[in-house]
PDB file of N, CA and C in Angstrom:
ATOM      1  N   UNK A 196       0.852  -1.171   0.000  1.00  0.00           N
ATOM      2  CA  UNK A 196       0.000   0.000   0.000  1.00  0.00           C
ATOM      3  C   UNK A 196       0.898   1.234   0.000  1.00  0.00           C
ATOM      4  N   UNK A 197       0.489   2.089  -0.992  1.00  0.00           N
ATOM      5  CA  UNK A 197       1.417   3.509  -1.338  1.00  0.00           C
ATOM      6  C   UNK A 197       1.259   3.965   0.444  1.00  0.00           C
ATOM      7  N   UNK A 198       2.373   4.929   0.699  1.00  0.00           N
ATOM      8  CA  UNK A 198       2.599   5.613   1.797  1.00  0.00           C
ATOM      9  C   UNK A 198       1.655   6.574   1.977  1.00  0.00           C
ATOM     10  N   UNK A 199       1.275   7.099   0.962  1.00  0.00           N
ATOM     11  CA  UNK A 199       0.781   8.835   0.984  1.00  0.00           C
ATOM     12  C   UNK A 199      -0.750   8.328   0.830  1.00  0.00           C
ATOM     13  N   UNK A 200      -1.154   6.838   0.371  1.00  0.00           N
ATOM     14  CA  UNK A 200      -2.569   6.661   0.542  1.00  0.00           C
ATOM     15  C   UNK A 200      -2.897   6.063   2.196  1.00  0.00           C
ATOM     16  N   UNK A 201      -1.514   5.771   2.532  1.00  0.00           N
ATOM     17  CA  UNK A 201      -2.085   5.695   4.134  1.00  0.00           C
ATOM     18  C   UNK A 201      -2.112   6.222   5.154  1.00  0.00           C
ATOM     19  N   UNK A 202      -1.073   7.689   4.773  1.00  0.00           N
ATOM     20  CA  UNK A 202      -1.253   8.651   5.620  1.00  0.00           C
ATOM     21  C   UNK A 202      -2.482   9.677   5.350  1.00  0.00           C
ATOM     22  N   UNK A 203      -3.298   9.249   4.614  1.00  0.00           N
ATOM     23  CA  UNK A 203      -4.933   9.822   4.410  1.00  0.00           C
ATOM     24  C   UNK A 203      -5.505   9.140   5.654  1.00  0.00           C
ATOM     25  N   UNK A 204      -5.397   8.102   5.902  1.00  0.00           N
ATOM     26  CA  UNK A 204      -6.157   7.601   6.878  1.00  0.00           C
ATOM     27  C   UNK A 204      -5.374   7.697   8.276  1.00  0.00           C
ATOM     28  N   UNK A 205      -4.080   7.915   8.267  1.00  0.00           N
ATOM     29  CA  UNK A 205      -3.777   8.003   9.625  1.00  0.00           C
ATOM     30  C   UNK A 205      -3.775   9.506   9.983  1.00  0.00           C
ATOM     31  N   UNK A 206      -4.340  10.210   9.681  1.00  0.00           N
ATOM     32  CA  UNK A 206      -3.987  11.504   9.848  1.00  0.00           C
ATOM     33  C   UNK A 206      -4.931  12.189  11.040  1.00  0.00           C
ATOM     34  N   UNK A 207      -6.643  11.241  10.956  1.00  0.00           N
ATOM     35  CA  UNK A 207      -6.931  12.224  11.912  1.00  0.00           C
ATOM     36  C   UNK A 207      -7.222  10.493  12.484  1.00  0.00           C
ATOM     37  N   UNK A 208      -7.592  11.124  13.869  1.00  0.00           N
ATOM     38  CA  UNK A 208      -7.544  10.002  15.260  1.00  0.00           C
ATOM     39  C   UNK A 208      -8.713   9.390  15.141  1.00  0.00           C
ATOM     40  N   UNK A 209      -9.744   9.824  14.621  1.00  0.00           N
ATOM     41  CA  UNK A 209     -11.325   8.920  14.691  1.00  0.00           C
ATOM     42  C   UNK A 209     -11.081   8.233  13.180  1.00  0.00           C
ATOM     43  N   UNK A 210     -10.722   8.852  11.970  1.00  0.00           N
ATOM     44  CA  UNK A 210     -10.477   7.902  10.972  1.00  0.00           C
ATOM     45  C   UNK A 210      -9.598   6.702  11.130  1.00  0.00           C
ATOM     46  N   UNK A 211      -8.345   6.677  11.785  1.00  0.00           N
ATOM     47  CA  UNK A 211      -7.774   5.679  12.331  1.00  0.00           C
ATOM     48  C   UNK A 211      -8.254   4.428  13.284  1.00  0.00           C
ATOM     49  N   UNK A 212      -8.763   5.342  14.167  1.00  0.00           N
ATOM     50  CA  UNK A 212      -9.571   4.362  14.943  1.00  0.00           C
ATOM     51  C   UNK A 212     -10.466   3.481  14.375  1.00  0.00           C
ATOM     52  N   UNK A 213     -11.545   4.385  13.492  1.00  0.00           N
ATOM     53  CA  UNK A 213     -12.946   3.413  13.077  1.00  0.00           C
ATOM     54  C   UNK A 213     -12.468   2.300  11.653  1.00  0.00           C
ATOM     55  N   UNK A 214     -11.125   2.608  11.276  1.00  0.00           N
ATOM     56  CA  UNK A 214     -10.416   2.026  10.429  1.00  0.00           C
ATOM     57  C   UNK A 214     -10.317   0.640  10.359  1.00  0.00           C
ATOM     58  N   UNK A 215      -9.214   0.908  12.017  1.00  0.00           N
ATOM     59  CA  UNK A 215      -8.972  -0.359  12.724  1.00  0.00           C
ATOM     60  C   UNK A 215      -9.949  -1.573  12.764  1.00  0.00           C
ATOM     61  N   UNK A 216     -10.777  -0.738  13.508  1.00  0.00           N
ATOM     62  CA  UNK A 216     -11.850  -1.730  14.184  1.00  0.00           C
ATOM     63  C   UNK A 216     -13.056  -2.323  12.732  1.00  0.00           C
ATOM     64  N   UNK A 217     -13.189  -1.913  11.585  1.00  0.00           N
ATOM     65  CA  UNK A 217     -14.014  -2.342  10.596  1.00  0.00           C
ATOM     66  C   UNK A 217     -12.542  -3.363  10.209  1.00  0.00           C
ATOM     67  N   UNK A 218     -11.358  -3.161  10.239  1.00  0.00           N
ATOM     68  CA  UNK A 218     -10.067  -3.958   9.529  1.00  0.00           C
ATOM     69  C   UNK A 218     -10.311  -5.336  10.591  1.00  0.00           C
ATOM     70  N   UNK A 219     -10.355  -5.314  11.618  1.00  0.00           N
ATOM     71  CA  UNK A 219     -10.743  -6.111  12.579  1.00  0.00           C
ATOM     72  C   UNK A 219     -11.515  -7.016  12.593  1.00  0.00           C
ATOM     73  N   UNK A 220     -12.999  -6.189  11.988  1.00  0.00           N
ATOM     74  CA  UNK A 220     -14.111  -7.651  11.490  1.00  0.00           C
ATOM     75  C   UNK A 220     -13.956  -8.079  10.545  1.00  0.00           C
ATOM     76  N   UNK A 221     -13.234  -7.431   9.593  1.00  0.00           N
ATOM     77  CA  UNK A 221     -13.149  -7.824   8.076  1.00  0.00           C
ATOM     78  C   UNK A 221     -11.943  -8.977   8.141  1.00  0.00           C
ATOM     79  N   UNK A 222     -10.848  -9.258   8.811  1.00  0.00           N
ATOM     80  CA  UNK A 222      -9.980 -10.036   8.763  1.00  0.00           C
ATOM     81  C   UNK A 222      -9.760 -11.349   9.541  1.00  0.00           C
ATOM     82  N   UNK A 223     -10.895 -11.126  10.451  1.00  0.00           N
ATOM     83  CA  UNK A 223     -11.409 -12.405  11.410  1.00  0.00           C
ATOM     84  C   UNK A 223      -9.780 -13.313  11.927  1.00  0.00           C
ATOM     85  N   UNK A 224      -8.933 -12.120  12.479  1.00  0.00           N
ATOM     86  CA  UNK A 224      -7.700 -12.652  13.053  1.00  0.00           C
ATOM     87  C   UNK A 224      -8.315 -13.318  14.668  1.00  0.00           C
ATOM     88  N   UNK A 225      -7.411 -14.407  14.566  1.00  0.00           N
ATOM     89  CA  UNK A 225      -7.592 -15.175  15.970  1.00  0.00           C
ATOM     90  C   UNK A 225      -7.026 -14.254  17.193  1.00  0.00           C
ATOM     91  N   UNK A 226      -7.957 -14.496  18.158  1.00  0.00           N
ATOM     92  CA  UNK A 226      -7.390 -13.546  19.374  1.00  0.00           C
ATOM     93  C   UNK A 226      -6.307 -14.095  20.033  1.00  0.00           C
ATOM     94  N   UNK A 227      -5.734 -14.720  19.727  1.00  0.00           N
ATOM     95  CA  UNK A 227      -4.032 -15.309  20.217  1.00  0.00           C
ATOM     96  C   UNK A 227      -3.280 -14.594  19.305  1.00  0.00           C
ATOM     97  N   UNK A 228      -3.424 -13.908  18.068  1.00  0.00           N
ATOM     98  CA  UNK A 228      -2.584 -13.427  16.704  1.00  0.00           C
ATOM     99  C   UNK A 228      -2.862 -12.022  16.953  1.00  0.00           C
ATOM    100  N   UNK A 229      -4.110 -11.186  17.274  1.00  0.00           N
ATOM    101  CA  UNK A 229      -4.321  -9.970  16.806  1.00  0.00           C
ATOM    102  C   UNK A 229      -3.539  -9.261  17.672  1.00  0.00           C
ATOM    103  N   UNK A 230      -2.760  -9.164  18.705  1.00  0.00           N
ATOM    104  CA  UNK A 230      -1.844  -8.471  19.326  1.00  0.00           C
ATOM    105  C   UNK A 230      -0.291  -8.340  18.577  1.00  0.00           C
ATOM    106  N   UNK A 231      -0.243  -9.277  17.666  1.00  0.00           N
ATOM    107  CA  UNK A 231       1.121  -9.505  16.615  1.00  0.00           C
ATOM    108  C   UNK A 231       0.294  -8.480  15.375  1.00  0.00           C
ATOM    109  N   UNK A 232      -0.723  -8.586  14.665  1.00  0.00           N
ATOM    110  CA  UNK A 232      -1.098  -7.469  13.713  1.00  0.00           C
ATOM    111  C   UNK A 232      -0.991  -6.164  14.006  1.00  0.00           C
ATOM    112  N   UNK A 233      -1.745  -6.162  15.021  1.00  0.00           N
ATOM    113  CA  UNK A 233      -1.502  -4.555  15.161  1.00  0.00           C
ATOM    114  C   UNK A 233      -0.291  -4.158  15.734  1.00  0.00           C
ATOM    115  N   UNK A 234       0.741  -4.745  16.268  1.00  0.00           N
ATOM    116  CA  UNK A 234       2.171  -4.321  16.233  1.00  0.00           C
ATOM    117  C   UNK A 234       2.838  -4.180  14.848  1.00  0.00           C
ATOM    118  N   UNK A 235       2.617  -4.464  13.926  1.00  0.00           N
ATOM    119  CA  UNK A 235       2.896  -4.580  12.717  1.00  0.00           C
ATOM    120  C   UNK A 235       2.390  -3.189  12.158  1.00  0.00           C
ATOM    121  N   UNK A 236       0.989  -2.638  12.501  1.00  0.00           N
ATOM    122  CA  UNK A 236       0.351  -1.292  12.224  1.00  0.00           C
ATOM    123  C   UNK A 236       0.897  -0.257  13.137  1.00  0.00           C
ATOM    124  N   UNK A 237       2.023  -0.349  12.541  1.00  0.00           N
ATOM    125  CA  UNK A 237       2.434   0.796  13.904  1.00  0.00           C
ATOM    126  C   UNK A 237       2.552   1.841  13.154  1.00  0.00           C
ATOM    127  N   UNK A 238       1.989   2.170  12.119  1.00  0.00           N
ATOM    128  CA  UNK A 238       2.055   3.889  11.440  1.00  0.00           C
ATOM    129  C   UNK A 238       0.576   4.397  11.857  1.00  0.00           C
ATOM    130  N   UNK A 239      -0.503   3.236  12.728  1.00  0.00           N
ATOM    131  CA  UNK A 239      -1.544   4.099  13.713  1.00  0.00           C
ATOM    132  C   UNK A 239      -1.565   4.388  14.879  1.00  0.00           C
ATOM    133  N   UNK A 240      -1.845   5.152  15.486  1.00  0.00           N
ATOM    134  CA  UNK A 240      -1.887   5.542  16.547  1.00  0.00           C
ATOM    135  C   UNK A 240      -2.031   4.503  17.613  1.00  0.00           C
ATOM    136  N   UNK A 241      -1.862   4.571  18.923  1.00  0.00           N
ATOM    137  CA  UNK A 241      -2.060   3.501  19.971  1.00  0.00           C
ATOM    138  C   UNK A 241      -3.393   2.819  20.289  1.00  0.00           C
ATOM    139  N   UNK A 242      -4.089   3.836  20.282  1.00  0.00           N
ATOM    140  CA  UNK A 242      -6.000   4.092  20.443  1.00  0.00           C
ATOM    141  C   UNK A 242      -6.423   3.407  19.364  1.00  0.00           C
ATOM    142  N   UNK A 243      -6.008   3.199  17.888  1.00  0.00           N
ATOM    143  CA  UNK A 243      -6.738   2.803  16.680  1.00  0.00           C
ATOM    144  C   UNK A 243      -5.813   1.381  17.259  1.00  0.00           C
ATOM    145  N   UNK A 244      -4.749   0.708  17.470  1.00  0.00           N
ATOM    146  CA  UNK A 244      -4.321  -0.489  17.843  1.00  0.00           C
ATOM    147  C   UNK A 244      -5.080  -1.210  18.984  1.00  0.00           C
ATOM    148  N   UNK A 245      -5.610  -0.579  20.122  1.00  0.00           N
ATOM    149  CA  UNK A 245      -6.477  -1.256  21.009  1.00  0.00           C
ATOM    150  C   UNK A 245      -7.806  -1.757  20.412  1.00  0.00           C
ATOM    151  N   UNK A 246      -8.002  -0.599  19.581  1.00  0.00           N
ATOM    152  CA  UNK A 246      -9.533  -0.706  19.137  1.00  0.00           C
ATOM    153  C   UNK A 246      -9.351  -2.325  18.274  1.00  0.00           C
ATOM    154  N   UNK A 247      -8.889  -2.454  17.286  1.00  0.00           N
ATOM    155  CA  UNK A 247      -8.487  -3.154  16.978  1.00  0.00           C
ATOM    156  C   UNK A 247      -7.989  -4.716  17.634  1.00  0.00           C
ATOM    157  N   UNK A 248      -7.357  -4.707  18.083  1.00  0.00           N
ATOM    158  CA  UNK A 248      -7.303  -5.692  19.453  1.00  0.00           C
ATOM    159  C   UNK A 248      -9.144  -5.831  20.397  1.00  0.00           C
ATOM    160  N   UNK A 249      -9.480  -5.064  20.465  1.00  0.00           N
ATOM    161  CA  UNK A 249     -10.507  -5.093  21.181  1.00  0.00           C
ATOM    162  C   UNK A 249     -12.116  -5.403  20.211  1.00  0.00           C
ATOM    163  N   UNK A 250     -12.314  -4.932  19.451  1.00  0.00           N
ATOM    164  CA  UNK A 250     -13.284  -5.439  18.415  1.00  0.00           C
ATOM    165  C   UNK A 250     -12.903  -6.615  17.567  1.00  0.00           C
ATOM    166  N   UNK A 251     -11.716  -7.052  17.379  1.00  0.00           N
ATOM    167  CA  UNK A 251     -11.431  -8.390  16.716  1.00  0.00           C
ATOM    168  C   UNK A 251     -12.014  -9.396  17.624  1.00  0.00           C
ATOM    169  N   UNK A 252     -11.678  -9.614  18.890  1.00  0.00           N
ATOM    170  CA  UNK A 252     -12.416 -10.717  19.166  1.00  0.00           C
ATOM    171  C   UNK A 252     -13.718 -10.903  19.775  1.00  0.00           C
ATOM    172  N   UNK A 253     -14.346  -9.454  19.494  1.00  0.00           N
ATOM    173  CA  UNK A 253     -15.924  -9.595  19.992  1.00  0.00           C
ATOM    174  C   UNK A 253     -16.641  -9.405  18.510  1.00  0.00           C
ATOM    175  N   UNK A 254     -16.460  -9.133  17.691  1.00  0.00           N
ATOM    176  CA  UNK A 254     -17.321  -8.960  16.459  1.00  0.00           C
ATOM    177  C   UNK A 254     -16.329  -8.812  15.180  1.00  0.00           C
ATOM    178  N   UNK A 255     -16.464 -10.067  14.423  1.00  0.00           N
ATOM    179  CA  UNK A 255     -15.994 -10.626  13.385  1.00  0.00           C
ATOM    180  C   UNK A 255     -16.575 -11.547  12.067  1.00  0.00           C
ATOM    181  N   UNK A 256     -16.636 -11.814  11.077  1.00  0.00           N
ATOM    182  CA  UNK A 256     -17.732 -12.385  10.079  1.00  0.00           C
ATOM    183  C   UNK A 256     -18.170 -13.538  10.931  1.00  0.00           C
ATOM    184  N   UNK A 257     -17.063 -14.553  10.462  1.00  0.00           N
ATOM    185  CA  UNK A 257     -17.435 -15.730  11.405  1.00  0.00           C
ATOM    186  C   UNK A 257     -18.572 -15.614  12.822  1.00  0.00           C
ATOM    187  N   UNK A 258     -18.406 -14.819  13.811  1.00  0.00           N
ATOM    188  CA  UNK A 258     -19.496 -14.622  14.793  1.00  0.00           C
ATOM    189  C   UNK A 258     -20.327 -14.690  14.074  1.00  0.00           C
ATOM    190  N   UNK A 259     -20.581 -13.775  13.328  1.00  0.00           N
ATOM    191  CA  UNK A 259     -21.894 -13.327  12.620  1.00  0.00           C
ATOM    192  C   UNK A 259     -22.559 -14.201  11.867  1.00  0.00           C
ATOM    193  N   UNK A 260     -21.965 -15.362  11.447  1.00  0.00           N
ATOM    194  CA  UNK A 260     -22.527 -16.112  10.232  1.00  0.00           C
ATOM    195  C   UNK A 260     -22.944 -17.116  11.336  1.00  0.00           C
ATOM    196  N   UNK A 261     -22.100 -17.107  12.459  1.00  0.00           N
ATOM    197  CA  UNK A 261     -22.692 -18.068  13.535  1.00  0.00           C
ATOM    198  C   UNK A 261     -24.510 -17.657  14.587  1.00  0.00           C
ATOM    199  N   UNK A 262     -24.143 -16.363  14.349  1.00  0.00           N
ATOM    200  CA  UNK A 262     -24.865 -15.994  15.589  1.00  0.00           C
ATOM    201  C   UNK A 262     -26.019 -15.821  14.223  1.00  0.00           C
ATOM    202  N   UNK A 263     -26.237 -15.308  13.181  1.00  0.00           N
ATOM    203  CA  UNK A 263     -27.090 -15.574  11.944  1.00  0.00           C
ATOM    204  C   UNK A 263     -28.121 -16.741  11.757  1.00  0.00           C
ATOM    205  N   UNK A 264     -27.336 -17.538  11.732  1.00  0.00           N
ATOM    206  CA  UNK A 264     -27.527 -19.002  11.822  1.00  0.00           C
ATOM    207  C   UNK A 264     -28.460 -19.570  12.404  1.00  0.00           C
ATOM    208  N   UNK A 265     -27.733 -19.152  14.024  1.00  0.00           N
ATOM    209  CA  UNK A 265     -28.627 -20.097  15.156  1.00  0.00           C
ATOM    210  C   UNK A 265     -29.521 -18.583  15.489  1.00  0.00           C
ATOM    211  N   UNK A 266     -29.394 -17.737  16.034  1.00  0.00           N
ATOM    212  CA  UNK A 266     -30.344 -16.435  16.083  1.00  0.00           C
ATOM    213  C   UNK A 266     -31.446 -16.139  15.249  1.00  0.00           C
ATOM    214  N   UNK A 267     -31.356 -16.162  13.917  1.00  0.00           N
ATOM    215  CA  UNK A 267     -32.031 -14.993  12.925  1.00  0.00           C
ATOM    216  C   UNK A 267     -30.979 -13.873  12.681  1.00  0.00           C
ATOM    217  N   UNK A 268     -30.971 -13.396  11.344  1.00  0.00           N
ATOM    218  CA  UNK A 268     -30.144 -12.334  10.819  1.00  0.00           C
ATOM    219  C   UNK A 268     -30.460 -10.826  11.542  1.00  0.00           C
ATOM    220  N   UNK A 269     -31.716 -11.207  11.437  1.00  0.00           N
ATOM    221  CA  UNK A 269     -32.304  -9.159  12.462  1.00  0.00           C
ATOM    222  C   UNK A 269     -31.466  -9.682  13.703  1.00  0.00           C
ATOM    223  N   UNK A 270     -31.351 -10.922  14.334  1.00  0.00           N
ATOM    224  CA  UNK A 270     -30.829 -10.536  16.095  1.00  0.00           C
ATOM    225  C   UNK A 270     -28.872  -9.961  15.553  1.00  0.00           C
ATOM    226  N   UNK A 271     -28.606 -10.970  14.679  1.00  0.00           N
ATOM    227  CA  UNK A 271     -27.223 -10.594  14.712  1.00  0.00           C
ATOM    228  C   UNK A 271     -26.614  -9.697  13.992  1.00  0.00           C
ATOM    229  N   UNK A 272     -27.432  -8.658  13.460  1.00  0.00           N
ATOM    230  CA  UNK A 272     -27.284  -7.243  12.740  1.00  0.00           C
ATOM    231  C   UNK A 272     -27.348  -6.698  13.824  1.00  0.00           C
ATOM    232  N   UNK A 273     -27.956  -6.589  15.120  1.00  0.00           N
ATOM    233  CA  UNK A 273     -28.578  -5.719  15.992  1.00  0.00           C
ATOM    234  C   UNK A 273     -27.803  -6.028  17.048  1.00  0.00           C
ATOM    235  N   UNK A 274     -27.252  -7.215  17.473  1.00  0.00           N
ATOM    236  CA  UNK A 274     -25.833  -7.663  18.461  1.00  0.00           C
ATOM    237  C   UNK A 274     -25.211  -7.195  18.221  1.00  0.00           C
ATOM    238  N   UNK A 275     -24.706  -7.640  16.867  1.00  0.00           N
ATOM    239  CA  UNK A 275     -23.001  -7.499  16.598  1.00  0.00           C
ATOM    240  C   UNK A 275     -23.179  -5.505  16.246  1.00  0.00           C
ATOM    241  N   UNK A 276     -24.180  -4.900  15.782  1.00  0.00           N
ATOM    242  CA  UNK A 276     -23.759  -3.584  15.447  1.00  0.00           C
ATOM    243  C   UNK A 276     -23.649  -2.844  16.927  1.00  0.00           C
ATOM    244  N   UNK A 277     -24.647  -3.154  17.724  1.00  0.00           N
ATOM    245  CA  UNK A 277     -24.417  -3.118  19.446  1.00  0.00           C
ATOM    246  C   UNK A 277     -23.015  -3.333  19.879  1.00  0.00           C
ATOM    247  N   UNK A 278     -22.333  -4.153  20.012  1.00  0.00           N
ATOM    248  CA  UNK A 278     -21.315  -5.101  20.008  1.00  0.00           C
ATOM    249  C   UNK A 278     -20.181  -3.968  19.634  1.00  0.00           C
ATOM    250  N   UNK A 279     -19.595  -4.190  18.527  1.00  0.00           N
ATOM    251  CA  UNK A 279     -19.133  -3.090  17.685  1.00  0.00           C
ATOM    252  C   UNK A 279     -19.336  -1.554  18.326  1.00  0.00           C
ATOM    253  N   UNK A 280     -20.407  -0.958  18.514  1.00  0.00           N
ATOM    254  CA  UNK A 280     -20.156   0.497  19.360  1.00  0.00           C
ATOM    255  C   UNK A 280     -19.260   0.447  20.470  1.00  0.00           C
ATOM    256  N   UNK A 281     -20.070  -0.609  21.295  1.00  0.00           N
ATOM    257  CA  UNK A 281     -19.582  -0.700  22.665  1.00  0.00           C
ATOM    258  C   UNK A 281     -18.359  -0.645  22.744  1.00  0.00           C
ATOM    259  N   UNK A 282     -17.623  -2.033  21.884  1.00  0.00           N
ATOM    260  CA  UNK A 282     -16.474  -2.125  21.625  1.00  0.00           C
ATOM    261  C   UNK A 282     -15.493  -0.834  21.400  1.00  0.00           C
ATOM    262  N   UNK A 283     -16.100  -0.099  20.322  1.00  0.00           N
ATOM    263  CA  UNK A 283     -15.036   1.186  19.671  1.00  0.00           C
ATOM    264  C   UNK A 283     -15.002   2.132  20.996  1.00  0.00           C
ATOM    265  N   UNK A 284     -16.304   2.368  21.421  1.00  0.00           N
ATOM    266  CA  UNK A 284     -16.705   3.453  22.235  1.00  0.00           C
ATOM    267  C   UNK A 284     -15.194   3.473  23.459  1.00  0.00           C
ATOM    268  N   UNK A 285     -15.617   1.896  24.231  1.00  0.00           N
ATOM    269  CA  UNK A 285     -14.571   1.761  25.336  1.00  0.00           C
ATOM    270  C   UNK A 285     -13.313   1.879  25.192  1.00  0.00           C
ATOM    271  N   UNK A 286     -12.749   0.896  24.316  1.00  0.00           N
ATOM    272  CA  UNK A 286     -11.595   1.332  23.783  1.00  0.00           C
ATOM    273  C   UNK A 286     -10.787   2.572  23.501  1.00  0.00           C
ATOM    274  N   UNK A 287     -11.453   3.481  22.869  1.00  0.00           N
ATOM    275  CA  UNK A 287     -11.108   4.978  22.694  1.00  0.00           C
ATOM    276  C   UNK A 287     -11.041   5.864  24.390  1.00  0.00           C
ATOM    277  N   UNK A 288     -12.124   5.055  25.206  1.00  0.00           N
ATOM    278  CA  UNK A 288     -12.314   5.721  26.276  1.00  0.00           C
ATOM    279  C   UNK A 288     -10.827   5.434  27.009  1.00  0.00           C
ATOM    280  N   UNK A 289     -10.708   4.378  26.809  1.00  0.00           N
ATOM    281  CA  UNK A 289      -9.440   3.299  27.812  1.00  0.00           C
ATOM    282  C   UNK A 289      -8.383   3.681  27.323  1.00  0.00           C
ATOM    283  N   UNK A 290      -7.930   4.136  26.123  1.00  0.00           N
ATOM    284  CA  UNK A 290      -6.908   4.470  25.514  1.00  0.00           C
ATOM    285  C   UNK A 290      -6.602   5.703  25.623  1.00  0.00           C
ATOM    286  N   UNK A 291      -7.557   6.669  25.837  1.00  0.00           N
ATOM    287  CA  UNK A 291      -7.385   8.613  26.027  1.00  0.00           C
ATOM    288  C   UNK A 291      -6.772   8.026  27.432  1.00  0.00           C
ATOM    289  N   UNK A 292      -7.038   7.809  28.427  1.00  0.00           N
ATOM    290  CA  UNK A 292      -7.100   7.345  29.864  1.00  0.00           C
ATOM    291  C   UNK A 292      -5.834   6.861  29.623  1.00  0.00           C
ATOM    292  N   UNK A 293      -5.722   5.671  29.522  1.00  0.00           N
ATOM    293  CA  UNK A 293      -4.363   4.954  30.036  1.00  0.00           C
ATOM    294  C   UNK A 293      -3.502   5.586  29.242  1.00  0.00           C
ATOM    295  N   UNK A 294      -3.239   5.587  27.848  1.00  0.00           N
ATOM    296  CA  UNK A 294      -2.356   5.771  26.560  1.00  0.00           C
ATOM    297  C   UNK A 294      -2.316   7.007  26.663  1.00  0.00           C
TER     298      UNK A 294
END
């Protein structure tokens, strides 16, 4: 990936962040691995790396095709998008705070 197309996205702190965390469900990394990815993303900020770490293993395709499945599609649009706030929300909170 060109440099100058990824410093579009690292540039401001909520684009980074909400980046992360959609890169997160989209890549359905195992939560024993996703602490090795986002060390690897180290041209984002610390806050977009938690998020990341932190929405990978609560909301990911796989969940979804699971919780789809046995749920109904309306419950696991309405979990996992639940799921997903919560997730970004805290994270950002925990990261201004600690980080």
């Amino acid at each position: 990936m060109p440099r100058s197309l990824l410093d579009v996205f690292t540039v401001s702190f909520w684009v980074s962040v909400l980046l992360l965390a959609v890169l997160a469900v989209v890549l359905c990394v195992c939560s024993e691995a996703d602490a090795f990815v986002a060390a690897s993303l180290s041209q984002f900020g610390p806050v977009a790396q938690l998020a990341f770490m932190v929405v990978g293993p609560m909301v990911d395709l796989k969940l979804f095709a699971l919780q789809a499945g046995t749920f109904g599609r309306s419950f696991a649009v309405r979990f996992s998008s639940a799921t997903w706030v919560v997730a970004v929300v805290s994270s950002v909170l925990v990261g201004w705070w600690v980080l």
